Short mmCIF file of C-alpha atoms in Angstrom, two decimals:
data_model
loop_
_atom_site.label_atom_id
_atom_site.label_comp_id
_atom_site.label_asym_id
_atom_site.label_seq_id
_atom_site.Cartn_x
_atom_site.Cartn_y
_atom_site.Cartn_z
CA UNK A 1 0.00 0.00 0.00
CA UNK A 2 3.04 2.27 0.24
CA UNK A 3 3.06 2.25 -3.56
CA UNK A 4 -0.50 3.60 -3.64
CA UNK A 5 0.37 6.40 -1.21
CA UNK A 6 3.40 7.34 -3.29
CA UNK A 7 1.42 7.49 -6.56
CA UNK A 8 -1.48 9.29 -4.89
CA UNK A 9 0.90 12.14 -3.96
CA UNK A 10 2.04 12.39 -7.57
CA UNK A 11 -1.42 11.89 -9.08
CA UNK A 12 -3.97 13.14 -6.52
CA UNK A 13 -7.75 12.62 -6.74
CA UNK A 14 -7.39 9.18 -8.31
CA UNK A 15 -7.27 6.98 -5.19
CA UNK A 16 -10.27 4.85 -6.21
CA UNK A 17 -8.91 4.04 -9.68
CA UNK A 18 -5.44 3.34 -8.26
CA UNK A 19 -6.79 0.80 -5.79
CA UNK A 20 -8.85 -0.97 -8.44
CA UNK A 21 -5.91 -1.36 -10.87
CA UNK A 22 -3.51 -2.34 -8.09
CA UNK A 23 -5.89 -4.97 -6.70
CA UNK A 24 -6.36 -6.47 -10.16
CA UNK A 25 -2.65 -6.67 -10.94
CA UNK A 26 -1.52 -7.67 -7.45
CA UNK A 27 2.06 -7.73 -6.28
CA UNK A 28 3.48 -10.01 -8.99
CA UNK A 29 2.70 -13.35 -7.38
CA UNK A 30 -1.05 -13.54 -8.03
CA UNK A 31 -2.98 -14.37 -11.19
CA UNK A 32 -4.05 -11.41 -13.31
CA UNK A 33 -7.18 -10.86 -15.42
CA UNK A 34 -6.90 -11.34 -19.17
CA UNK A 35 -7.98 -7.75 -19.94
CA UNK A 36 -8.70 -4.45 -18.21
CA UNK A 37 -10.50 -1.55 -19.88
CA UNK A 38 -9.62 1.98 -18.71
CA UNK A 39 -11.58 4.85 -20.23
CA UNK A 40 -12.17 8.56 -19.69
CA UNK A 41 -11.77 11.99 -21.30
CA UNK A 42 -8.38 13.36 -22.30
CA UNK A 43 -5.98 14.55 -19.57
CA UNK A 44 -7.65 12.56 -16.78
CA UNK A 45 -4.50 10.62 -15.88
CA UNK A 46 -5.29 7.26 -17.52
CA UNK A 47 -2.04 6.50 -19.34
CA UNK A 48 0.26 8.21 -16.85
CA UNK A 49 -1.16 6.45 -13.80
CA UNK A 50 -1.19 3.02 -15.48
CA UNK A 51 2.43 3.25 -16.67
CA UNK A 52 3.64 4.71 -13.37
CA UNK A 53 1.96 1.93 -11.40
CA UNK A 54 3.37 -0.78 -13.69
CA UNK A 55 6.90 0.52 -13.26
CA UNK A 56 6.57 0.63 -9.45
CA UNK A 57 5.24 -2.93 -9.08
CA UNK A 58 8.09 -4.21 -11.25
CA UNK A 59 5.96 -5.58 -14.07
CA UNK A 60 7.38 -6.35 -17.50
CA UNK A 61 5.26 -4.14 -19.74
CA UNK A 62 5.06 -2.65 -23.23
CA UNK A 63 3.05 0.34 -24.42
CA UNK A 64 1.68 1.02 -27.89
CA UNK A 65 -0.15 4.15 -29.03
CA UNK A 66 -2.56 2.67 -31.57
CA UNK A 67 -2.80 5.93 -33.51
CA UNK A 68 0.83 5.45 -34.57
CA UNK A 69 0.28 1.81 -35.59
CA UNK A 70 -1.34 2.03 -39.01
CA UNK A 71 0.06 -1.37 -40.02
CA UNK A 72 0.24 -4.65 -38.03
CA UNK A 73 4.03 -4.70 -38.16
CA UNK A 74 4.31 -1.27 -36.51
CA UNK A 75 2.11 -2.61 -33.72
CA UNK A 76 3.59 -6.06 -33.06
CA UNK A 77 7.35 -5.60 -33.45
CA UNK A 78 7.79 -2.68 -30.98
CA UNK A 79 5.63 -4.55 -28.44
CA UNK A 80 7.79 -7.65 -28.77
CA UNK A 81 10.98 -5.59 -28.59
CA UNK A 82 9.92 -4.02 -25.26
CA UNK A 83 8.57 -7.25 -23.76
CA UNK A 84 11.39 -9.58 -24.76
CA UNK A 85 14.24 -7.09 -24.43
CA UNK A 86 17.78 -8.20 -25.23
CA UNK A 87 16.64 -11.70 -26.18
CA UNK A 88 14.60 -10.25 -29.05
CA UNK A 89 17.36 -10.51 -31.65
CA UNK A 90 17.61 -14.27 -31.03
CA UNK A 91 13.86 -14.98 -30.96
CA UNK A 92 12.65 -12.63 -33.71
CA UNK A 93 14.27 -14.08 -36.78
CA UNK A 94 11.58 -12.90 -39.22
CA UNK A 95 9.27 -9.93 -39.50
CA UNK A 96 6.11 -10.06 -37.41
CA UNK A 97 3.15 -8.77 -39.40
CA UNK A 98 0.26 -11.00 -38.28
CA UNK A 99 -1.44 -11.75 -35.00
CA UNK A 100 -0.64 -15.47 -35.17
CA UNK A 101 3.08 -14.73 -35.55
CA UNK A 102 2.80 -12.37 -32.57
CA UNK A 103 1.23 -15.17 -30.49
CA UNK A 104 3.90 -17.66 -31.59
CA UNK A 105 6.75 -15.31 -30.62
CA UNK A 106 5.19 -14.79 -27.18
CA UNK A 107 4.94 -18.57 -26.75
CA UNK A 108 8.62 -18.98 -27.66
CA UNK A 109 9.59 -16.28 -25.15
CA UNK A 110 7.43 -17.92 -22.45
CA UNK A 111 9.05 -21.29 -23.18
CA UNK A 112 12.43 -19.67 -22.45
CA UNK A 113 11.05 -18.45 -19.07
CA UNK A 114 11.34 -14.76 -20.00
CA UNK A 115 7.94 -13.96 -18.43
CA UNK A 116 8.24 -16.24 -15.41
CA UNK A 117 9.40 -13.80 -12.73
CA UNK A 118 6.98 -10.84 -13.08
CA UNK A 119 3.65 -9.97 -14.59
CA UNK A 120 3.64 -9.32 -18.33
CA UNK A 121 1.38 -6.41 -19.31
CA UNK A 122 0.55 -4.97 -22.73
CA UNK A 123 -0.90 -1.45 -22.70
CA UNK A 124 -2.85 -0.40 -25.80
CA UNK A 125 -3.46 3.36 -25.65
CA UNK A 126 -6.17 4.86 -27.91
CA UNK A 127 -7.26 1.25 -28.49
CA UNK A 128 -10.33 2.19 -30.55
CA UNK A 129 -7.95 2.75 -33.48
CA UNK A 130 -7.22 -0.99 -33.56
CA UNK A 131 -10.51 -1.29 -35.46
CA UNK A 132 -8.77 0.34 -38.43
CA UNK A 133 -6.40 -2.64 -38.68
CA UNK A 134 -9.28 -5.12 -38.41
CA UNK A 135 -12.32 -5.80 -36.28
CA UNK A 136 -10.80 -8.99 -34.87
CA UNK A 137 -7.82 -7.27 -33.21
CA UNK A 138 -9.67 -6.12 -30.10
CA UNK A 139 -11.20 -9.54 -29.59
CA UNK A 140 -7.88 -11.29 -30.17
CA UNK A 141 -5.99 -9.05 -27.72
CA UNK A 142 -8.67 -9.54 -25.06
CA UNK A 143 -8.10 -13.31 -25.33
CA UNK A 144 -4.32 -13.12 -25.63
CA UNK A 145 -3.81 -14.77 -22.25
CA UNK A 146 -5.86 -17.76 -23.40
CA UNK A 147 -4.15 -17.96 -26.81
CA UNK A 148 -0.62 -17.86 -25.42
CA UNK A 149 -1.32 -19.87 -22.23
CA UNK A 150 0.68 -17.27 -20.26
CA UNK A 151 -1.23 -16.96 -16.98
CA UNK A 152 0.52 -13.78 -15.85
CA UNK A 153 -0.20 -11.93 -19.13
CA UNK A 154 -2.68 -9.04 -19.04
CA UNK A 155 -3.79 -6.57 -21.71
CA UNK A 156 -4.86 -3.07 -20.59
CA UNK A 157 -7.02 -1.16 -23.08
CA UNK A 158 -7.06 2.65 -22.71
CA UNK A 159 -9.58 4.77 -24.58
CA UNK A 160 -11.55 8.00 -24.49
CA UNK A 161 -14.66 6.14 -25.64
CA UNK A 162 -17.02 3.96 -23.66
CA UNK A 163 -16.23 0.27 -24.27
CA UNK A 164 -19.85 -0.32 -25.30
CA UNK A 165 -19.24 1.88 -28.35
CA UNK A 166 -17.04 -0.67 -30.12
CA UNK A 167 -16.63 -3.82 -27.96
CA UNK A 168 -19.31 -6.49 -27.88
CA UNK A 169 -19.61 -9.77 -25.95
CA UNK A 170 -16.23 -9.48 -24.25
CA UNK A 171 -15.42 -10.02 -20.60
CA UNK A 172 -13.21 -7.32 -19.09
CA UNK A 173 -12.78 -5.30 -15.92
CA UNK A 174 -14.09 -1.78 -16.41
CA UNK A 175 -12.31 1.19 -14.72
CA UNK A 176 -13.70 4.66 -15.56
CA UNK A 177 -11.68 7.86 -15.09
CA UNK A 178 -14.19 10.73 -14.72
CA UNK A 179 -13.32 14.34 -15.46
CA UNK A 180 -11.90 16.40 -12.63
CA UNK A 181 -14.36 18.70 -10.88
CA UNK A 182 -13.50 22.21 -9.67
CA UNK A 183 -12.28 21.14 -6.21
CA UNK A 184 -10.07 18.42 -7.71
CA UNK A 185 -8.60 20.80 -10.28
CA UNK A 186 -7.88 23.28 -7.51
CA UNK A 187 -6.09 20.61 -5.46
CA UNK A 188 -3.97 19.50 -8.42
CA UNK A 189 -3.09 23.00 -9.60
CA UNK A 190 -2.05 23.92 -6.06
CA UNK A 191 0.90 21.55 -6.53
CA UNK A 192 2.36 24.14 -8.96
CA UNK A 193 2.37 26.93 -6.35
CA UNK A 194 5.56 29.05 -6.73
CA UNK A 195 7.83 29.09 -3.68
CA UNK A 196 8.05 32.89 -3.57
CA UNK A 197 4.28 33.26 -2.95
CA UNK A 198 2.08 31.92 -0.15
CA UNK A 199 -0.35 29.05 -0.73
CA UNK A 200 -3.31 31.26 0.24
CA UNK A 201 -2.35 33.90 -2.34
CA UNK A 202 -1.98 31.26 -5.08
CA UNK A 203 -5.26 29.60 -4.06
CA UNK A 204 -7.07 32.93 -4.38
CA UNK A 205 -5.62 33.36 -7.86
CA UNK A 206 -6.68 29.84 -8.89
CA UNK A 207 -10.25 30.44 -7.72
CA UNK A 208 -10.39 33.54 -9.93
CA UNK A 209 -8.74 31.66 -12.78
CA UNK A 210 -11.11 28.67 -12.59
CA UNK A 211 -14.16 30.94 -12.48
CA UNK A 212 -13.22 32.09 -16.00
CA UNK A 213 -11.81 28.94 -17.65
CA UNK A 214 -13.78 26.08 -16.08
CA UNK A 215 -16.61 26.36 -18.61
CA UNK A 216 -14.18 26.55 -21.54
CA UNK A 217 -12.13 23.44 -20.74
CA UNK A 218 -11.42 20.83 -18.06
CA UNK A 219 -8.32 19.52 -19.77
CA UNK A 220 -5.71 19.39 -17.00
CA UNK A 221 -2.75 19.96 -19.33
CA UNK A 222 -4.39 23.03 -20.81
CA UNK A 223 -5.39 24.29 -17.36
CA UNK A 224 -1.82 24.00 -16.11
CA UNK A 225 -0.42 25.84 -19.10
CA UNK A 226 -2.99 28.65 -18.94
CA UNK A 227 -2.68 29.10 -15.17
CA UNK A 228 1.09 29.40 -15.44
CA UNK A 229 1.19 32.03 -18.20
CA UNK A 230 -1.63 34.09 -16.64
CA UNK A 231 -0.15 34.02 -13.14
CA UNK A 232 2.80 36.08 -14.35
CA UNK A 233 0.37 38.74 -15.55
CA UNK A 234 -1.53 38.52 -12.25
CA UNK A 235 1.65 39.30 -10.28
CA UNK A 236 2.79 42.28 -12.40
CA UNK A 237 0.84 44.94 -10.38
CA UNK A 238 2.38 43.56 -7.18
CA UNK A 239 5.91 43.62 -8.58
CA UNK A 240 5.64 47.22 -9.81
CA UNK A 241 4.12 48.30 -6.46
CA UNK A 242 0.81 49.61 -7.85
CA UNK A 243 -1.32 47.02 -5.97
CA UNK A 244 -0.83 45.28 -2.63
CA UNK A 245 -0.76 41.49 -2.43
CA UNK A 246 -3.89 41.28 -0.23
CA UNK A 247 -6.01 43.61 -2.42
CA UNK A 248 -7.94 40.90 -4.27
CA UNK A 249 -10.52 43.23 -5.88
CA UNK A 250 -7.83 45.45 -7.43
CA UNK A 251 -5.91 42.44 -8.70
CA UNK A 252 -9.11 41.05 -10.23
CA UNK A 253 -9.75 44.32 -12.08
CA UNK A 254 -6.23 44.19 -13.51
CA UNK A 255 -6.28 40.53 -14.57
CA UNK A 256 -9.92 40.19 -15.67
CA UNK A 257 -9.49 41.65 -19.22
CA UNK A 258 -6.38 39.54 -19.76
CA UNK A 259 -8.11 36.32 -18.65
CA UNK A 260 -11.09 36.95 -20.92
CA UNK A 261 -8.74 37.63 -23.85
CA UNK A 262 -6.92 34.37 -23.09
CA UNK A 263 -10.16 32.45 -23.58
CA UNK A 264 -9.67 32.87 -27.34
CA UNK A 265 -6.29 31.10 -27.12
CA UNK A 266 -7.48 27.92 -25.41
CA UNK A 267 -5.85 24.87 -27.11
CA UNK A 268 -3.76 27.11 -29.38
CA UNK A 269 -0.59 26.90 -27.28
CA UNK A 270 -0.07 30.68 -27.35
CA UNK A 271 -0.81 33.57 -25.01
CA UNK A 272 -2.14 37.05 -25.68
CA UNK A 273 1.29 38.74 -25.93
CA UNK A 274 2.53 36.14 -28.45
CA UNK A 275 -0.57 36.65 -30.59
CA UNK A 276 0.08 40.41 -30.71
CA UNK A 277 3.69 39.75 -31.65
CA UNK A 278 2.75 37.41 -34.47
CA UNK A 279 0.29 39.94 -35.91
CA UNK A 280 3.10 42.49 -36.34
CA UNK A 281 5.45 40.19 -38.26
CA UNK A 282 6.01 41.31 -41.84
CA UNK A 283 6.10 38.97 -44.81
CA UNK A 284 3.34 36.53 -45.78
CA UNK A 285 5.45 33.38 -45.43
CA UNK A 286 6.73 34.22 -41.95
CA UNK A 287 3.30 35.48 -40.92
CA UNK A 288 1.61 32.18 -41.80
CA UNK A 289 4.34 30.06 -40.25
CA UNK A 290 4.22 32.00 -36.97
CA UNK A 291 0.43 32.35 -36.79
CA UNK A 292 -0.20 28.63 -37.09
CA UNK A 293 -1.31 27.02 -33.82
CA UNK A 294 1.14 24.81 -31.97
CA UNK A 295 -0.25 21.40 -33.00
CA UNK A 296 -1.00 22.59 -36.55
CA UNK A 297 2.72 23.21 -37.06
CA UNK A 298 3.45 19.61 -36.12
CA UNK A 299 0.72 18.42 -38.50
CA UNK A 300 2.35 20.39 -41.32
CA UNK A 301 5.78 18.91 -40.54
CA UNK A 302 4.27 15.41 -40.39
CA UNK A 303 2.55 15.99 -43.74
CA UNK A 304 5.82 17.09 -45.34
CA UNK A 305 7.64 14.01 -44.02
CA UNK A 306 4.81 11.76 -45.21
CA UNK A 307 4.96 13.30 -48.70
CA UNK A 308 8.73 13.10 -49.18
CA UNK A 309 9.63 9.90 -47.30
CA UNK A 310 8.68 6.45 -48.55
CA UNK A 311 6.23 4.54 -46.30
CA UNK A 312 8.69 1.67 -45.94
CA UNK A 313 11.11 4.04 -44.16
CA UNK A 314 8.61 4.98 -41.43
CA UNK A 315 9.58 2.17 -39.09
CA UNK A 316 13.29 3.05 -39.25
CA UNK A 317 12.68 6.79 -38.81
CA UNK A 318 9.91 6.97 -36.24
CA UNK A 319 9.70 3.72 -34.24
CA UNK A 320 11.77 4.10 -31.09
CA UNK A 321 12.04 0.44 -30.06
CA UNK A 322 13.27 -1.81 -32.82
CA UNK A 323 14.61 -5.32 -32.78
CA UNK A 324 18.16 -5.55 -34.09
CA UNK A 325 18.36 -7.54 -37.31
CA UNK A 326 21.04 -8.51 -39.77
CA UNK A 327 22.23 -5.75 -42.07
CA UNK A 328 21.09 -5.95 -45.66
CA UNK A 329 22.90 -4.64 -48.68
CA UNK A 330 21.04 -1.68 -50.15
CA UNK A 331 22.18 -0.55 -53.59
CA UNK A 332 21.61 2.71 -55.42
CA UNK A 333 19.97 4.31 -52.36
CA UNK A 334 21.11 7.82 -53.19
CA UNK A 335 19.84 7.54 -56.76
CA UNK A 336 16.46 6.36 -55.49
CA UNK A 337 16.12 9.26 -53.03
CA UNK A 338 17.09 11.79 -55.72
CA UNK A 339 14.49 10.33 -58.07
CA UNK A 340 11.81 10.60 -55.35
CA UNK A 341 12.61 14.30 -54.84
CA UNK A 342 12.30 15.01 -58.55
CA UNK A 343 8.87 13.36 -58.66
CA UNK A 344 7.55 15.80 -56.07
CA UNK A 345 5.33 15.18 -53.03
CA UNK A 346 3.52 11.83 -52.76
CA UNK A 347 0.03 11.26 -51.44
CA UNK A 348 -0.51 9.81 -47.98
CA UNK A 349 -3.44 8.60 -45.90
CA UNK A 350 -4.86 10.19 -42.77
CA UNK A 351 -3.74 7.18 -40.70
CA UNK A 352 -0.12 7.66 -41.76
CA UNK A 353 -0.29 11.40 -41.07
CA UNK A 354 -1.55 10.78 -37.52
CA UNK A 355 1.08 8.09 -36.93
CA UNK A 356 3.96 10.41 -37.92
CA UNK A 357 2.41 13.30 -35.97
CA UNK A 358 2.40 11.28 -32.74
CA UNK A 359 5.87 9.92 -33.43
CA UNK A 360 7.50 13.37 -33.71
CA UNK A 361 5.56 15.01 -30.85
CA UNK A 362 7.63 15.31 -27.68
CA UNK A 363 4.63 15.48 -25.36
CA UNK A 364 1.46 13.46 -25.62
CA UNK A 365 -1.62 15.02 -27.23
CA UNK A 366 -4.98 13.31 -27.17
CA UNK A 367 -6.88 12.96 -30.42
CA UNK A 368 -9.87 15.29 -30.13
CA UNK A 369 -12.22 17.03 -32.54
CA UNK A 370 -10.28 20.29 -32.02
CA UNK A 371 -7.06 18.52 -32.98
CA UNK A 372 -8.32 16.85 -36.16
CA UNK A 373 -10.03 20.09 -37.23
CA UNK A 374 -6.57 21.64 -37.63
CA UNK A 375 -5.94 19.33 -40.60
CA UNK A 376 -8.90 20.94 -42.33
CA UNK A 377 -7.42 24.33 -41.46
CA UNK A 378 -4.21 23.42 -43.31
CA UNK A 379 -6.30 22.42 -46.33
CA UNK A 380 -8.18 25.73 -46.25
CA UNK A 381 -4.87 27.62 -46.06
CA UNK A 382 -3.71 25.61 -49.11
CA UNK A 383 -0.75 24.23 -47.19
CA UNK A 384 -2.20 20.74 -47.71
CA UNK A 385 -4.07 19.41 -50.72
CA UNK A 386 -6.92 16.97 -50.18
CA UNK A 387 -7.35 14.42 -52.96
CA UNK A 388 -10.63 12.68 -53.73
CA UNK A 389 -13.98 12.86 -51.99
CA UNK A 390 -13.77 9.72 -49.87
CA UNK A 391 -14.84 10.38 -46.28
CA UNK A 392 -13.66 7.14 -44.67
CA UNK A 393 -10.02 7.19 -45.86
CA UNK A 394 -9.08 10.63 -47.23
CA UNK A 395 -5.70 11.20 -48.90
CA UNK A 396 -3.57 14.33 -48.75
CA UNK A 397 -0.46 15.85 -50.30
CA UNK A 398 1.85 18.50 -48.85
CA UNK A 399 1.67 21.73 -50.86
CA UNK A 400 4.71 23.56 -49.43
CA UNK A 401 8.43 23.10 -49.87
CA UNK A 402 11.29 22.35 -47.54
CA UNK A 403 12.25 25.99 -46.84
CA UNK A 404 8.78 26.83 -45.57
CA UNK A 405 8.56 23.69 -43.41
CA UNK A 406 12.03 24.37 -42.01
CA UNK A 407 11.00 27.90 -41.00
CA UNK A 408 7.98 26.44 -39.21
CA UNK A 409 10.08 23.79 -37.48
CA UNK A 410 12.54 26.41 -36.21
CA UNK A 411 9.73 28.14 -34.28
CA UNK A 412 9.24 24.83 -32.44
CA UNK A 413 12.92 24.05 -31.98
CA UNK A 414 12.38 20.93 -34.11
CA UNK A 415 15.05 19.51 -36.45
CA UNK A 416 13.13 18.37 -39.53
CA UNK A 417 16.29 17.25 -41.33
CA UNK A 418 16.72 14.48 -38.77
CA UNK A 419 13.66 12.66 -40.16
CA UNK A 420 14.38 13.08 -43.86
CA UNK A 421 15.88 10.48 -46.17
CA UNK A 422 18.66 12.11 -48.17
#
């Protein structure tokens, strides 16, 4: 139970969910359920709490973000590489691009007693996207313990959707993560209280801050970002001596217009002062590149990489955990890359765009309607070209060159050349 107390200090207001997951997984000596389903809105602590708990109980685990896995191979091979570890190069002699091969490799690893000491857990984040690979994947993963005969193997599904939306006739343990209410948000945000100010002063500020932003969003990541950038503005009258620290009404009059103006920048990753700066930049190219929202810039970079890199290179460029294999002789590689550049940008699917986007992002961003709408914004700005009228699997093509994308990447501190085949 010391583990639960430790995690509860790091992730407060989630004591009930922590106990449920901990009781299901046990201490490493008990049997585990075949599947657990964790669901809730974005930024409610699902993925972070699950991975933190697994690391503390000493489980052998692997995590896959299903948005990035638009092909079976990109799903199975990184999972095997994390689960099997250093023994992967000996066990994985061939490519793993089917579920049966995935099961067989797990059986081989179990036969060599790799999973004997601790629990073996597979975490499938954004698991609803497995349906894009095939409807049978969710069912197969939920019965993976039965198929492999590994009793200490558990699969944890994480999603923003209710399981009833896409899972039928499956047995699983259901653990909901509700959105944080105002009191819980206040308790969590109080953890970011600066040392130079008292807790009561910061609590008063947060109450004012939440009264403005609570109706706009309950995303904890967004709340933390907005509270941090607006607190600096809140303290300016105190630092210049025009208002005393205990004069709450005067501070509210000063900060109120700024907070209301910041409502227009929710989810954009910018503050009011940055927006004013961007509006004064001269030159159409620089203006567009600077005025793009934070995540839209990453979408544009991902689109450029998808247009100018071959799909077969995605695994080598973007997958972090790979199994070491024998080197193959590749001839005329430079000629092939030069020919691809001369042919111009290639078309790519939405699935591939999302996979590259999540691979190059440093921090995690949940797939929401606001996020996907930024792809349409790029199309309207003619930075992307949408091909065809298919709604289920649209295709796109990047409409800007390397110089423009590089200027965008510099505003993010991102090295786009690192992910290009030259």
